[in-house]
XYZ file of C-alpha atoms in Angstrom:
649
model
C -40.936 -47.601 -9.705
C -39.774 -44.999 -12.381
C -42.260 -44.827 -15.444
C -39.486 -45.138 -17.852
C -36.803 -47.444 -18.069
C -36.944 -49.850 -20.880
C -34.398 -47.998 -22.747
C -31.627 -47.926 -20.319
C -28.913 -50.411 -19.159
C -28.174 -48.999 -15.746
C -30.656 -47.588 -12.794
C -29.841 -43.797 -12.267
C -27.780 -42.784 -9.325
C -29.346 -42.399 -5.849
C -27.431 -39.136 -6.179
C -29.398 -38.035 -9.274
C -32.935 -39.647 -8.040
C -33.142 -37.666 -4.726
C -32.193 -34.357 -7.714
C -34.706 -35.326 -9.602
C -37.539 -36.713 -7.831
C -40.579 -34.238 -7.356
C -42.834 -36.315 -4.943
C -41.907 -33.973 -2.200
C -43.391 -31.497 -3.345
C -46.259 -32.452 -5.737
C -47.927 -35.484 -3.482
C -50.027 -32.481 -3.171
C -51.737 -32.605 -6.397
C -52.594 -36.549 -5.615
C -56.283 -35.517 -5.680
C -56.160 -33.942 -8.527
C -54.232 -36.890 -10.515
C -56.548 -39.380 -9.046
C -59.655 -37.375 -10.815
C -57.753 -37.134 -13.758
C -56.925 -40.725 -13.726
C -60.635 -41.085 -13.385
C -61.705 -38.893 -16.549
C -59.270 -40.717 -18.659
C -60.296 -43.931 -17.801
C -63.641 -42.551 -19.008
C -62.179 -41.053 -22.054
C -60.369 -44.679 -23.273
C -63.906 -46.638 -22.399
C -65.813 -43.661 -25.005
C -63.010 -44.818 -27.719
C -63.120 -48.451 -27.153
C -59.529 -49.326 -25.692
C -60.837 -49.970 -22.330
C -64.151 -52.486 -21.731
C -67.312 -50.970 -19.247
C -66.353 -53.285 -16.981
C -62.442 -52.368 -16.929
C -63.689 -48.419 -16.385
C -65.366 -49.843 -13.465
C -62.632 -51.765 -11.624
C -60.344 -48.607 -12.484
C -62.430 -46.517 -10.895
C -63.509 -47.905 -7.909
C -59.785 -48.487 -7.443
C -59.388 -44.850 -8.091
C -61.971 -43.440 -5.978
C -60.860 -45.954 -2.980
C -57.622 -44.503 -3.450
C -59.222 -41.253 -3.304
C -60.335 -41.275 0.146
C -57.250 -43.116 1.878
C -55.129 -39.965 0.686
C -57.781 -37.373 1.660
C -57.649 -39.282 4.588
C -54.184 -39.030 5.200
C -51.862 -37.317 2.536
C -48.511 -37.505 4.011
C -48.925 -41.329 3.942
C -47.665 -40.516 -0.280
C -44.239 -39.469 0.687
C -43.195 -42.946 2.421
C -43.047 -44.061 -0.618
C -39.774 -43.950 -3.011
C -41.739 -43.028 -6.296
C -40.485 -40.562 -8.460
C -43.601 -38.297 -8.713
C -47.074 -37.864 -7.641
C -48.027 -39.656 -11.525
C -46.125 -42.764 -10.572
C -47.266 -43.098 -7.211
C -50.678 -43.372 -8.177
C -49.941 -45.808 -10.921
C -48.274 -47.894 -8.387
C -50.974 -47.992 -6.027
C -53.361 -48.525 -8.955
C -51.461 -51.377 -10.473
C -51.319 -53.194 -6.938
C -55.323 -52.754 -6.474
C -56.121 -53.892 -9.996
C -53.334 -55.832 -11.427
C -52.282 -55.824 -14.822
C -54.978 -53.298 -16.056
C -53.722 -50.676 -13.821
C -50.761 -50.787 -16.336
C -53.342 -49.778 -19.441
C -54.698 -46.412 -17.678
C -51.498 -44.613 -19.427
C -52.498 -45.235 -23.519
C -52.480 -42.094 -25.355
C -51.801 -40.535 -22.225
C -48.107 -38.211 -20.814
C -47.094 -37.680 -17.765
C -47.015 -33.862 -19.403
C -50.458 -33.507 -20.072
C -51.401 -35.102 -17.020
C -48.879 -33.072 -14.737
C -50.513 -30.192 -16.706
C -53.950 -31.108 -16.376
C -53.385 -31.514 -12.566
C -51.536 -28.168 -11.783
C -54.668 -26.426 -12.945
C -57.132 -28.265 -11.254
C -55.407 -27.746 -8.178
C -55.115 -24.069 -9.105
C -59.322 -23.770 -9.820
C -59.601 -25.317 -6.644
C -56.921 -23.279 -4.533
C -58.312 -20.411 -6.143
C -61.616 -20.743 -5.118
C -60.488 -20.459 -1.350
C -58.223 -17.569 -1.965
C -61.462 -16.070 -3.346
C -63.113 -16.617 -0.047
C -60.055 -15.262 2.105
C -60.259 -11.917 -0.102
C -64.009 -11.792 0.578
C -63.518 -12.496 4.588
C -60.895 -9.852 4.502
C -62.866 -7.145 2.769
C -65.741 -8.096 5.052
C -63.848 -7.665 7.981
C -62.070 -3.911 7.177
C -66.136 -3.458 5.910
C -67.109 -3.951 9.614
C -64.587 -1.873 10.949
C -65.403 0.741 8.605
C -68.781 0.735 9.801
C -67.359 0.972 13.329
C -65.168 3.637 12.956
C -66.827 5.359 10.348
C -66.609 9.013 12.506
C -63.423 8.946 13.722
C -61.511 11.242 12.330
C -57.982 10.151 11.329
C -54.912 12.453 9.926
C -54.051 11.729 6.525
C -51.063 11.543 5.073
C -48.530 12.229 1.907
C -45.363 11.993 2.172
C -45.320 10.806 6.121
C -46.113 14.411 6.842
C -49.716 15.135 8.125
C -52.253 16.788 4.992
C -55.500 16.718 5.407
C -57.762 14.712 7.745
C -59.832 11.649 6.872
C -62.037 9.181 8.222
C -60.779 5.651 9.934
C -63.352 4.371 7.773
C -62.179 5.693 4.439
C -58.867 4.560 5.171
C -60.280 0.985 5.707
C -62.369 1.871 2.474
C -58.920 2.416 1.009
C -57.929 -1.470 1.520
C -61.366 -2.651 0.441
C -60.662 -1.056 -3.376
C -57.354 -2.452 -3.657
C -58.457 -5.996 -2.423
C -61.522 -5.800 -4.854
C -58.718 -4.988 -7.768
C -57.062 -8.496 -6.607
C -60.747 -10.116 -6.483
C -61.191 -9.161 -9.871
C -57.007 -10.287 -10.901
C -57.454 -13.555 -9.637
C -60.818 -14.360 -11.001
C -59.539 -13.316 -14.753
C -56.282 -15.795 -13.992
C -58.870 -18.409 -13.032
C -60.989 -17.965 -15.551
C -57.680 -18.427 -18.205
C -56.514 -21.241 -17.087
C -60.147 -23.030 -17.064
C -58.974 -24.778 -20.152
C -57.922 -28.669 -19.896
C -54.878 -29.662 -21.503
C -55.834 -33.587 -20.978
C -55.472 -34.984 -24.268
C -52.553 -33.345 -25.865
C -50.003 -36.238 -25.363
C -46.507 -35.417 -24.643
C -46.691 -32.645 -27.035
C -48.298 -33.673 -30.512
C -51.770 -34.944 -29.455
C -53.257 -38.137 -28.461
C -53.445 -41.023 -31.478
C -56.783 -41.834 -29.957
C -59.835 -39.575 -30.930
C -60.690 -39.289 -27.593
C -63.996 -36.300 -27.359
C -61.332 -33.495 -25.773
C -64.515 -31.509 -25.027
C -66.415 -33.611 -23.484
C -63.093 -34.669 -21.277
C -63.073 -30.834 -20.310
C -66.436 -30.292 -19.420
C -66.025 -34.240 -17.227
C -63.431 -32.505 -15.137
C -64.984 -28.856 -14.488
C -63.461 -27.009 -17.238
C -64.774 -24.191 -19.500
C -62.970 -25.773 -22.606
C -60.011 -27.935 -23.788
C -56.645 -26.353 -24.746
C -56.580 -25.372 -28.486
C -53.094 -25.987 -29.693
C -51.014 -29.046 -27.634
C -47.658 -27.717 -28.163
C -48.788 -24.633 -25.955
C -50.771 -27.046 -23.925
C -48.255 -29.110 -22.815
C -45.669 -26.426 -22.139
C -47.993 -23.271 -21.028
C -47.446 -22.199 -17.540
C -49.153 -18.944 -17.826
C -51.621 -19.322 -15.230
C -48.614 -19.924 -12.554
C -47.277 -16.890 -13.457
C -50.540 -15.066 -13.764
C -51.540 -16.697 -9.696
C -48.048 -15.769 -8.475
C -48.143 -12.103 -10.274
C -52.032 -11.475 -8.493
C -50.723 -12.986 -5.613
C -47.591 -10.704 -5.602
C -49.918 -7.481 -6.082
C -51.932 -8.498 -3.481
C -48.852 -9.245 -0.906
C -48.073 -5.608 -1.784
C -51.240 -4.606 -0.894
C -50.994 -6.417 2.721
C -47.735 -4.934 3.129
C -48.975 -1.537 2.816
C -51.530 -2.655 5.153
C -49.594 -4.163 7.762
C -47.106 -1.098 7.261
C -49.639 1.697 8.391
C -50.709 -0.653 11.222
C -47.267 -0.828 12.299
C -46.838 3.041 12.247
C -50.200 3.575 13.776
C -49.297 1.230 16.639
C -45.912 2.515 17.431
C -46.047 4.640 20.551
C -45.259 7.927 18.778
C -48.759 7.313 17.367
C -50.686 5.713 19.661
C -53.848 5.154 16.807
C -54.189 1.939 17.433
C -53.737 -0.919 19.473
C -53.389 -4.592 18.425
C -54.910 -7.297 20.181
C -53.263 -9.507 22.262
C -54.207 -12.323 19.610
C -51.553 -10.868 16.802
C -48.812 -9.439 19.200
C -45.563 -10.878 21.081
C -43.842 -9.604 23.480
C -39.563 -8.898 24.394
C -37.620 -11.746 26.498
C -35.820 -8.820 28.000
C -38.141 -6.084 27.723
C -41.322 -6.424 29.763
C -43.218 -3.319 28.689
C -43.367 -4.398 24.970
C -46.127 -5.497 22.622
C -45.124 -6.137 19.200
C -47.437 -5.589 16.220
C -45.157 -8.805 14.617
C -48.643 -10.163 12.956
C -47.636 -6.874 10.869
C -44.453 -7.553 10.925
C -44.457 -10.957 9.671
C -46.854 -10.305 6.753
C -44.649 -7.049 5.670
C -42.146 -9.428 5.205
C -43.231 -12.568 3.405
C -44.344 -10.340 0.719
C -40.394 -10.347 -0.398
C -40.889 -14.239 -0.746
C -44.289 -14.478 -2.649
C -42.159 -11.393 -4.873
C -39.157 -14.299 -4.912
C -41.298 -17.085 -6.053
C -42.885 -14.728 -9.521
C -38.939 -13.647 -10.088
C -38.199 -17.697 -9.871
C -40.471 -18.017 -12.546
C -40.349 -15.481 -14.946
C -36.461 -16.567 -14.918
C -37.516 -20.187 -15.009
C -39.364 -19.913 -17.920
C -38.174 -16.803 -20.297
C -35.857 -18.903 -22.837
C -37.594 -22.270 -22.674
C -37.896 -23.598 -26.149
C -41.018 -25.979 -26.946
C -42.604 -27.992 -25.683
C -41.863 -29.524 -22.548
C -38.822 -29.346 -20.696
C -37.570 -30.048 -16.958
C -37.178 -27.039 -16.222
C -41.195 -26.456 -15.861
C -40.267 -29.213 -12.798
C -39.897 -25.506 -10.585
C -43.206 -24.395 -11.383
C -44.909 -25.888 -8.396
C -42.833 -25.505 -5.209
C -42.715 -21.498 -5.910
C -45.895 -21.552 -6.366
C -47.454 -24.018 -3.616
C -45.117 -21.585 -1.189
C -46.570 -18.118 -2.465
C -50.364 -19.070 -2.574
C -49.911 -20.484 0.868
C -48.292 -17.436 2.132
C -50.931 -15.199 0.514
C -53.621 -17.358 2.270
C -52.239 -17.055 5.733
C -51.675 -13.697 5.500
C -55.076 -12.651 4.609
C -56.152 -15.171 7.443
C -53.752 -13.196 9.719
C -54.541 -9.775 8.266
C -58.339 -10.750 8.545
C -57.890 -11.768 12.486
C -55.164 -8.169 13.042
C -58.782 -6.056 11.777
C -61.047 -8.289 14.007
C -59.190 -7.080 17.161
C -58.141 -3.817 16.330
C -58.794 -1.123 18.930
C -58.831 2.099 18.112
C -57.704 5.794 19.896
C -59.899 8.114 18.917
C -58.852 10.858 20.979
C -55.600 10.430 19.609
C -56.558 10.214 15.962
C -58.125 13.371 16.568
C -55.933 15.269 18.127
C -53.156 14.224 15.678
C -55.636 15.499 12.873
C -56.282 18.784 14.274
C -51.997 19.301 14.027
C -50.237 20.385 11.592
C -52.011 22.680 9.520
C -54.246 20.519 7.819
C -57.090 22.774 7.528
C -54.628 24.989 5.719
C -56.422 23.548 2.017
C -59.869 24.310 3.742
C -58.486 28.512 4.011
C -57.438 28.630 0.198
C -60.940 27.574 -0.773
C -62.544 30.178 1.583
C -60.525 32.687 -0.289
C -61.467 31.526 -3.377
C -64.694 31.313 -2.712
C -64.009 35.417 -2.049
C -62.942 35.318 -5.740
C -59.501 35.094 -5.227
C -57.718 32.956 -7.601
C -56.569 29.832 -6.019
C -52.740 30.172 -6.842
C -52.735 33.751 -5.092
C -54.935 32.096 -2.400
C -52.207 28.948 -1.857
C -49.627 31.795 -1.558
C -51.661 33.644 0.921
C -52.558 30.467 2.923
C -48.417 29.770 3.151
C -47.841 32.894 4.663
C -50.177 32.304 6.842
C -49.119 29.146 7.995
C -45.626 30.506 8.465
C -47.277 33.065 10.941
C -48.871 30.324 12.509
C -45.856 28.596 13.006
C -43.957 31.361 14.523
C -46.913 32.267 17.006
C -46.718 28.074 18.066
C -50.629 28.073 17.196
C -52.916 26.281 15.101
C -54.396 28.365 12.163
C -57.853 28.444 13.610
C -56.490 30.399 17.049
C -55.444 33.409 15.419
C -57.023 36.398 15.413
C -59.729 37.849 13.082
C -57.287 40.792 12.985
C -53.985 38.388 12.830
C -55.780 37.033 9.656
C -56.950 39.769 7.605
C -53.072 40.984 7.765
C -52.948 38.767 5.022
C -55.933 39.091 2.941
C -58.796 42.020 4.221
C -61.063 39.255 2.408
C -61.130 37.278 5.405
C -64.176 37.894 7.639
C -65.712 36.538 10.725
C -66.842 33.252 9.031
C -64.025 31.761 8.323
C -63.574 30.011 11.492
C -66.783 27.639 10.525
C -64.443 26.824 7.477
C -61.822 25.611 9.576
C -63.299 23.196 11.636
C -61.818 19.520 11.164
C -66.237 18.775 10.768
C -66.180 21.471 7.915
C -63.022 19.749 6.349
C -64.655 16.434 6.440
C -68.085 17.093 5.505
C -66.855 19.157 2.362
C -65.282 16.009 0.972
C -68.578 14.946 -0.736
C -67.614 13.765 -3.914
C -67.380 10.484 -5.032
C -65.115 8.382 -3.635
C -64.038 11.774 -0.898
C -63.446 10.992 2.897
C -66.966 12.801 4.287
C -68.509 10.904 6.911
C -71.640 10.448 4.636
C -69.606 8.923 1.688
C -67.956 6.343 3.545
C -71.307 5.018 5.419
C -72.687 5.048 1.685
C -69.942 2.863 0.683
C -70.187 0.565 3.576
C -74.313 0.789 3.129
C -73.714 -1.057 -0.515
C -71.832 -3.821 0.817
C -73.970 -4.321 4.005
C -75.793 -7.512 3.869
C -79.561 -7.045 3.471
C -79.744 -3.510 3.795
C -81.928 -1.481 1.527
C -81.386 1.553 0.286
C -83.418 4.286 1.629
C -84.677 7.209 -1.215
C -83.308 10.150 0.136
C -80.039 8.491 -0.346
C -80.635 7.471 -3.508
C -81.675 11.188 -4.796
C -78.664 13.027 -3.826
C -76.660 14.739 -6.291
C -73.340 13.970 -5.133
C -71.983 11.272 -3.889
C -68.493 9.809 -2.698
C -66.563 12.161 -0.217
C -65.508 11.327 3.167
C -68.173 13.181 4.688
C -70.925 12.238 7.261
C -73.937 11.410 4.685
C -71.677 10.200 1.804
C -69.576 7.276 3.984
C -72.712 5.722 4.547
C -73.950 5.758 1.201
C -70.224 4.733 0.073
C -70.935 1.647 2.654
C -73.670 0.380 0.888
C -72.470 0.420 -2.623
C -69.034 -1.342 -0.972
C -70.904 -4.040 0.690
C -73.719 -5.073 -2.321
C -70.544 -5.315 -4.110
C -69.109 -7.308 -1.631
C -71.988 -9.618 -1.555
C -71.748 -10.433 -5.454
C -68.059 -10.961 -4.839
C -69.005 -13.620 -1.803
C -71.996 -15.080 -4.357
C -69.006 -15.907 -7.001
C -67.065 -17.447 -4.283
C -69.677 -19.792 -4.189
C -68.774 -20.346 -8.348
C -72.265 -18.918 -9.022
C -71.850 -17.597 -12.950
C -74.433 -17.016 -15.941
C -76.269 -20.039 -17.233
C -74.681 -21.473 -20.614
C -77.102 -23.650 -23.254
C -75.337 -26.683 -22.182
C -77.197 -25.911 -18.434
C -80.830 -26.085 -19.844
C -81.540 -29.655 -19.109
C -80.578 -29.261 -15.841
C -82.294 -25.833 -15.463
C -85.322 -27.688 -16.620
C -85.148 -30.584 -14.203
C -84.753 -28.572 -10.659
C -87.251 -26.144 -12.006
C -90.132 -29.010 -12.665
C -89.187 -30.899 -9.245
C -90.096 -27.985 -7.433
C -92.962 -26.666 -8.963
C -94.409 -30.610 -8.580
C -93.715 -29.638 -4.959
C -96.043 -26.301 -5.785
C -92.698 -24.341 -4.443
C -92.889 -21.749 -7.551
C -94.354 -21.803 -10.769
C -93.636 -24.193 -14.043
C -91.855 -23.414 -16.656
C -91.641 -25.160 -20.168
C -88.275 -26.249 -21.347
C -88.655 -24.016 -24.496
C -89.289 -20.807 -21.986
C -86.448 -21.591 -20.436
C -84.463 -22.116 -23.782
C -85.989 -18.419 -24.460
C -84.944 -17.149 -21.073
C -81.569 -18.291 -20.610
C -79.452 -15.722 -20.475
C -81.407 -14.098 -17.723
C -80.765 -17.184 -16.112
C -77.325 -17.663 -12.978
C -76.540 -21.349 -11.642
C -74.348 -22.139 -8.565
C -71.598 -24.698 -9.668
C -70.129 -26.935 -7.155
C -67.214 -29.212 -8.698
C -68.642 -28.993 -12.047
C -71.916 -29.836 -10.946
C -75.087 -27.097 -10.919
C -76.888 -27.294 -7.664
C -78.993 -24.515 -8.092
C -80.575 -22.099 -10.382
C -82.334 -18.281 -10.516
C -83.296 -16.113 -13.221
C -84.462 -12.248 -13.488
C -87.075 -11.873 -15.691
C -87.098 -7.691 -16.729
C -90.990 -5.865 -16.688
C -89.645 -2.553 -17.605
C -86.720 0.070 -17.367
C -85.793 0.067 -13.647
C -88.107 -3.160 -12.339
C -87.057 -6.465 -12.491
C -88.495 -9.335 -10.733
C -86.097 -12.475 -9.233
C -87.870 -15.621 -10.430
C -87.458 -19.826 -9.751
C -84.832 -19.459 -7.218
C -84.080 -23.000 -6.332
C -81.386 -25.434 -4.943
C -81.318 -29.250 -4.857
C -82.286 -30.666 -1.681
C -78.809 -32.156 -0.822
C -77.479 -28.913 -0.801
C -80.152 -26.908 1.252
C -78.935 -24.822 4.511
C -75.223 -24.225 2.393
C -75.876 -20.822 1.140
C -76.581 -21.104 -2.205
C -79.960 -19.639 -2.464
C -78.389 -16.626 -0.739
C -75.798 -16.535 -3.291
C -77.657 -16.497 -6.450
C -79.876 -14.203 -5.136
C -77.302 -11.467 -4.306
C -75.920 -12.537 -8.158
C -78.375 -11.286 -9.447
C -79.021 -7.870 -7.463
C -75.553 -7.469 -8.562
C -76.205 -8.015 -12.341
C -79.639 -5.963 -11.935
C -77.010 -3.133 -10.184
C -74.600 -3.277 -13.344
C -78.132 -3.285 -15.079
C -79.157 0.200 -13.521
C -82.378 -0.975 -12.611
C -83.692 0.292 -9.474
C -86.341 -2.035 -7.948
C -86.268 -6.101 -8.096
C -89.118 -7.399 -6.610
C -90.190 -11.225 -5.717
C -93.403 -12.822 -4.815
C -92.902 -15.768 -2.524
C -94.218 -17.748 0.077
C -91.194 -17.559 2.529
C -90.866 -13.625 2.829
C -88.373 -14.417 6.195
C -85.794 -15.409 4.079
C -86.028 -12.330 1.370
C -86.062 -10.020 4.540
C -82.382 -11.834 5.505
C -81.323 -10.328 1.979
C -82.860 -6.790 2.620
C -86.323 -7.369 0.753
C -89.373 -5.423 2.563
C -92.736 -6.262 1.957
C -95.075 -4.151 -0.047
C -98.722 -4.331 -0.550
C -99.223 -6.859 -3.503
C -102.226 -4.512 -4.910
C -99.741 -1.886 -5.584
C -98.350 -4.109 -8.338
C -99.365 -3.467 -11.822
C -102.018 -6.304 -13.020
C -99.661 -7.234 -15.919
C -97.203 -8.533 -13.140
C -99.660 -9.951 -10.923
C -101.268 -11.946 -13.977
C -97.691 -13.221 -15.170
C -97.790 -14.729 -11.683
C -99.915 -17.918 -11.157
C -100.467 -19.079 -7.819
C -99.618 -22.722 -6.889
C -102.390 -24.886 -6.794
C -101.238 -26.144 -3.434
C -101.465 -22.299 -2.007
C -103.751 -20.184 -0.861
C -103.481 -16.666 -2.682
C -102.684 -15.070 1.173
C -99.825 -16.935 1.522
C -97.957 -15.084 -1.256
C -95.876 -12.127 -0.053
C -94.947 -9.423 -2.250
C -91.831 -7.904 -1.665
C -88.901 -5.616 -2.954
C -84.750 -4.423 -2.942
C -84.107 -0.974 -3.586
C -80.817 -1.202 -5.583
C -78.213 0.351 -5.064
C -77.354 3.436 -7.271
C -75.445 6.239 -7.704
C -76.606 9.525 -8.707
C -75.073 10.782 -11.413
């Protein structure tokens, strides 16, 4: 059944249905029009065209419908219907009759196709989130692995300098952070709800727009419904992050491939992620690599499509907005499996470190380490790179690597050169000198990997060095750590954890009373809490908050994490875990150093890398702004504390 009709004398061609119909491609938003469906029926009841009674047969229609397609989805495209809008009106007008027909006052099928692209976005997002994390968490653990193997770097495809295998992984981890932090700005721009605008003018009822936004999990409704109606931003925005990201993989998958070939030997790929030749028997192909390297020329494909698609579309709606979704169903698929794929390539990655390091210790890359030993004998460093050269030419002639020649063979060159140069040469010496933020020393990469480990503190003579961030020994680690606590917050907004709004106090106030009736923490008056909100985070789970935690700030640099709690329904899920590392995020960003917690359940702090202190080294104005529950004995109370992560500046 088309939705239109009345107008014409003749049923369009079979020819031009099969060009025109979308159902093959956007039964997947059925969901998502269903909950619409659901809102609006709410909507009409708030403005009187629809009775309390009608809003109920509608929506237990709806919400039967509901689970018979998340039961079985492809059921939608035995049907003939012309798009995922129709279907459901079909299906609702056989369930209910003649009332199924009345859903569609004041309502398009281009506010509603518009409404239902984005909540499938919000909610496709949030598991692309979660692949990024998984990802990131994986090259973090492989980082942490590998974190002393040395590795030649490169520029160019010519060997430079040497590096870590961990600050290469490192390397990965920053540029899928920068796509974290793309695709949670596209989300958060297209958390507006177009429901409401009509076909392009507005609705002639005077439905509550807000309140219809905030009913379906949005931040706000759409502003202007021209723009509403014809705005496909946010699939350009998803495709474009998506694209950046695919570029990223590729990069990935392209060193993998290099390091795997046999004139490498770095790596080997496991068995899981590799094929082999039908007429070759000794081959194992890195195609995983392979495979992802390529489908980042279709994800690039699918943002062309669009850009073209859309670039001289006059408003508001027109057909050509019809492409918008099978581009972009394709690309964020792709992206998904590939960070899947690229997640299980750096689970079973084996590495050669006896090959790394023999590759590292050729081709002259200690050459950089001999101009600063000159310079360091006051020579300046552009006569020093000219001596170096020469030197390396020598080198080369002789068929030796710069630290085998003589004491005498050196000073040829410059009579500045004395016996300890040698200890300059070393590939340790090259490493470990790397100590500046963000360098390859061992100790900068374990520092970056130490911030992202989960519930590892960090320890104070970390915390008081001066510099910070080369690929050095005593630097990775510290690197480590600031990577994973990152991480952590990252994996806490997967879990839509975000800063309390005013509109979240009643809630607030109502899981914060039910647990301190339980004698769980302590009470807190709804007008504290009004007081206290923005040092208030809630987890969000479609649209609902399940959970809430505040940080309530003693004095520059303490901080203590205060009526952590999640609704019993959602208990053992991780939210709890979530908010908590939220918030030693926020105190990070904060530059507060210590966040501290009393509690009765001290097992589950230690999980997030809380140790317990003595409680009578707390100041008394902390311990008397902490009343013990009636319904515990003051013993029971733990005292405990996070060192957070900083950086010494």
């Amino acid at each position: 059944m088309a939705l239109w009709g009345g107008r014409f004398k003749e049923k369009a061609s079979v020819q031009f249905k099969k060009f025109n119909d979308s159902l093959p491609v956007d039964y997947r938003m059925a969901v998502q029009d269903i909950v619409g469906s659901i809102a609006w029926a709410g909507a009409l009841n708030q403005v009187g065209v629809l009775s309390d009674d009608e809003v109920a047969r509608l929506e237990s229609a709806l919400l039967e419908l509901k689970a018979s397609v998340e039961e079985n989805p492809k059921q939608i495209l035995l049907s003939d219907a012309e798009d995922i809008h129709s279907w459901v009106e079909v299906q609702l007008i056989e369930k209910t009759g003649d009332l199924g027909k009345k859903l569609h006052t004041g309502r398009s099928r281009n506010d509603q196709v518009a409404t239902d692209l984005k909540l499938w976005c919000k909610e496709t997002g949030g598991e692309l989130l979660i692949a990024l994390v998984n990802l990131q968490q994986a090259l973090m653990n492989l980082a942490d692995r590998e974190s002393n193997t040395v590795l030649p770097g490169y520029t160019h495809l010519q060997r430079a300098q040497p590096v870590t295998f961990g600050h290469w992984c490192l390397a990965y981890v920053e540029m899928f952070d920068r796509d974290i932090g793309r695709l949670k700005d596209s989300l958060y721009r297209l958390d507006v709800s177009p429901l409401g605008s009509g076909a392009l003018a507005g609705t002639a009822y005077p439905i509550d727009r807000d309140k219809l936004a905030h009913n379906l999990g949005f931040r706000a409704a759409t502003l202007n419904s021209l723009d509403a109606v014809s705005d496909r931003d946010h699939v350009i925005e998803l495709l474009s992050t998506a694209s950046i990201s695919m570029m990223h993989l590729s990069r990935f998958a392209e060193d993998l491939i290099f390091y795997n070939s046999g004139e490498a030997g770095f790596v080997e790929m496991s068995d899981l992620v590799s094929s082999g030749s039908s007429l070759m028997p000794q081959k194992k192909n890195p195609d995983a690599c392979e495979l992802i390297r390529g489908k980042a020329g279709r994800v690039f494909g699918s943002l062309t499509g669009m850009l073209t698609t859309m670039k001289a579309l006059a408003l508001a709606y027109n057909k050509d907005m019809q492409e918008d979704k099978e581009g972009l169903f394709d690309a964020l698929d792709t992206w998904q499996e590939c960070m899947e794929m690229a997640t299980l390539v750096v689970e079973g990655l084996k590495v050669n470190s006896a090959r790394t390091l023999a590759a590292a210790q050729q081709g002259y890359a200690n050459a950089t380490e001999l101009a600063d030993y000159l310079v360091s004998k006051d020579i300046p460093f552009r006569e020093a790179h000219h001596i170096v050269g020469e030197v390396v030419l020598a080198a080369i002639d002789k068929g030796v690597p710069l630290e085998d020649l003589t004491l005498t063979q050196l000073q040829a060159f410059s009579d500045k050169i004395e016996q300890d140069v040698y200890q300059h040469l070393s590939i340790e010496s090259t490493l470990d000198k790397r100590e500046a933020l963000g360098g390859t020393s061992r100790s900068q990469v374990q520092k970056a990997i130490a911030q992202m480990q989960k519930g590892q503190t960090v320890q104070t003579d970390i915390l008081n060095e001066q510099v910070v961030g080369a690929p050095g020994k005593q630097q990775t680690k510290l690197a480590l750590k600031q990577v994973q606590q990152r991480l952590n917050a990252q994996k806490a907004e997967a879990f839509s954890v975000r800063r309390a709004r005013m509109s979240d106090i009643d809630k607030i106030h109502q899981q914060v009373a039910y647990w301190a009736d339980k004698g769980e923490i302590l009470s807190r008056t709804r007008e504290n809490i009004i007081h206290d909100i923005q040092n208030f985070v809630v987890a969000e789970v479609e649209g609902q908050v399940v959970g809430c935690a505040s940080l309530y700030i003693y004095e520059p640099g303490l901080a203590e994490i205060r009526s952590i709690v999640v609704d019993d329904s959602w208990h053992g899920q991780g939210q709890g875990q979530a908010l908590t590392q939220y918030l030693l995020e926020f105190a990070h960003m904060m530059e507060l150093e210590t966040i501290i917690v009393l509690t009765y359940i001290p097992d589950y702090f230690t999980k997030l890398g809380f140790s317990t202190i003595d409680k009578s080294t707390l100041a008394d104005y902390i311990i008397e702004d902490s009343e013990l529950s009636p319904n515990r004995h003051p013993e029971d109370e733990i005292a405990m504390a996070y060192q957070v992560c900083r950086v010494a500046s």
